[in-house]
Amino acid sequence: MALAPAYDEPSNPPVHVAIIMDGNGRWAKARGLPRFAGHQRGAEAVREAVEGASSLGIRYLTLYAFSSENWKRPETEVNDLMGLLRVYVNRELADLHRNDVRLRFIGDHAALPSDIQNLITGAQDRTRDNSGLNLVIALNYGGHNEIVNACRELASEVKAGRIEPGEIDELAFAAHLSTNGIPDPDLLIRTSGEQRLSNFLPWQLAYSELAFVDTLWPDFTQEHLAKAVADFQKRERRYGATTA
Ligand code: FPP
């Protein structure tokens, strides 16, 4: 998508905030609880983030719920995370719809349990015409895989004679990513003090501002989101240009 921000007043909120929700396990461990308890509280924090984003006027909120590398976790934990997603969508969908939220899922969904694939399709279809917050949930998402898939699709287009290699530019490339139609994130937040991207939106985050906050995800509140947004608004984004 376009690299220039869709806002020009410093008082305006970021259009798109992406979050790596990290620290559920450590939150549970610090309390002598099973990891599942951390993920459960993490799902509650998702509700906080959605409400916070809506009230701050953020247009797109993308959450990293399950990476393509998360299959390496013990089977019980993978099942717990899938179970929480089922609960979240089943429990929150009516409320999200009432609040005009549009749900969209990105990632490779073919490997997900079939009932979750149906939940995703149903939630996307039901909220398709909503015009409030766009809530994007990255599920079985991996950025490298997304880029490789885009290359495959473009290679097929070239092979079929539909486009010339020279016609492939950044816009044409981005149109083959799962985020097609979604502006690039202005701000990435990662909780729990870790400072890495973990294969999350590597193309789309090229010009994003990065905020690494020490709070563990289950403790992340609307106030933490508002502070990250306020800090973002003090930053000067130059997109490679010099200062004014
Ligand atoms: C990272 O914490 C978090 C995850 C891998 C999963 C995030 C999932 C949720 C917040 C709950 C379900 C989501 C939705 C959208 C309903 P970690 O387990 O890696 O924590 P650690 O680094 O402290 O071990």
mmCIF file with all atom_site columns, C-alpha atoms in Angstrom, residues 153-165 168:
data_model
loop_
_atom_site.group_PDB
_atom_site.id
_atom_site.type_symbol
_atom_site.label_atom_id
_atom_site.label_alt_id
_atom_site.label_comp_id
_atom_site.label_asym_id
_atom_site.label_entity_id
_atom_site.label_seq_id
_atom_site.pdbx_PDB_ins_code
_atom_site.Cartn_x
_atom_site.Cartn_y
_atom_site.Cartn_z
_atom_site.occupancy
_atom_site.B_iso_or_equiv
_atom_site.pdbx_formal_charge
_atom_site.auth_seq_id
_atom_site.auth_comp_id
_atom_site.auth_asym_id
_atom_site.auth_atom_id
_atom_site.pdbx_PDB_model_num
ATOM 1  C CA . GLU A 1 153 ? 1.225  -15.783 -7.896  1.00 0.00 ? 153 GLU A CA 1
ATOM 2  C CA . LEU A 1 154 ? 3.122  -13.111 -9.808  1.00 0.00 ? 154 LEU A CA 1
ATOM 3  C CA . ALA A 1 155 ? 5.297  -15.740 -11.525 1.00 0.00 ? 155 ALA A CA 1
ATOM 4  C CA . SER A 1 156 ? 2.120  -17.527 -12.668 1.00 0.00 ? 156 SER A CA 1
ATOM 5  C CA . GLU A 1 157 ? 0.732  -14.249 -14.028 1.00 0.00 ? 157 GLU A CA 1
ATOM 6  C CA . VAL A 1 158 ? 3.941  -13.675 -15.988 1.00 0.00 ? 158 VAL A CA 1
ATOM 7  C CA . LYS A 1 159 ? 3.972  -17.283 -17.260 1.00 0.00 ? 159 LYS A CA 1
ATOM 8  C CA . ALA A 1 160 ? 0.364  -16.915 -18.422 1.00 0.00 ? 160 ALA A CA 1
ATOM 9  C CA . GLY A 1 161 ? 1.353  -13.758 -20.291 1.00 0.00 ? 161 GLY A CA 1
ATOM 10 C CA . ARG A 1 162 ? -0.997 -11.538 -18.265 1.00 0.00 ? 162 ARG A CA 1
ATOM 11 C CA . ILE A 1 163 ? 1.789  -9.193  -17.095 1.00 0.00 ? 163 ILE A CA 1
ATOM 12 C CA . GLU A 1 164 ? 5.368  -8.334  -18.022 1.00 0.00 ? 164 GLU A CA 1
ATOM 13 C CA . PRO A 1 165 ? 8.112  -8.737  -15.375 1.00 0.00 ? 165 PRO A CA 1
ATOM 14 C CA . ILE A 1 168 ? 5.822  -5.701  -11.194 1.00 0.00 ? 168 ILE A CA 1
#
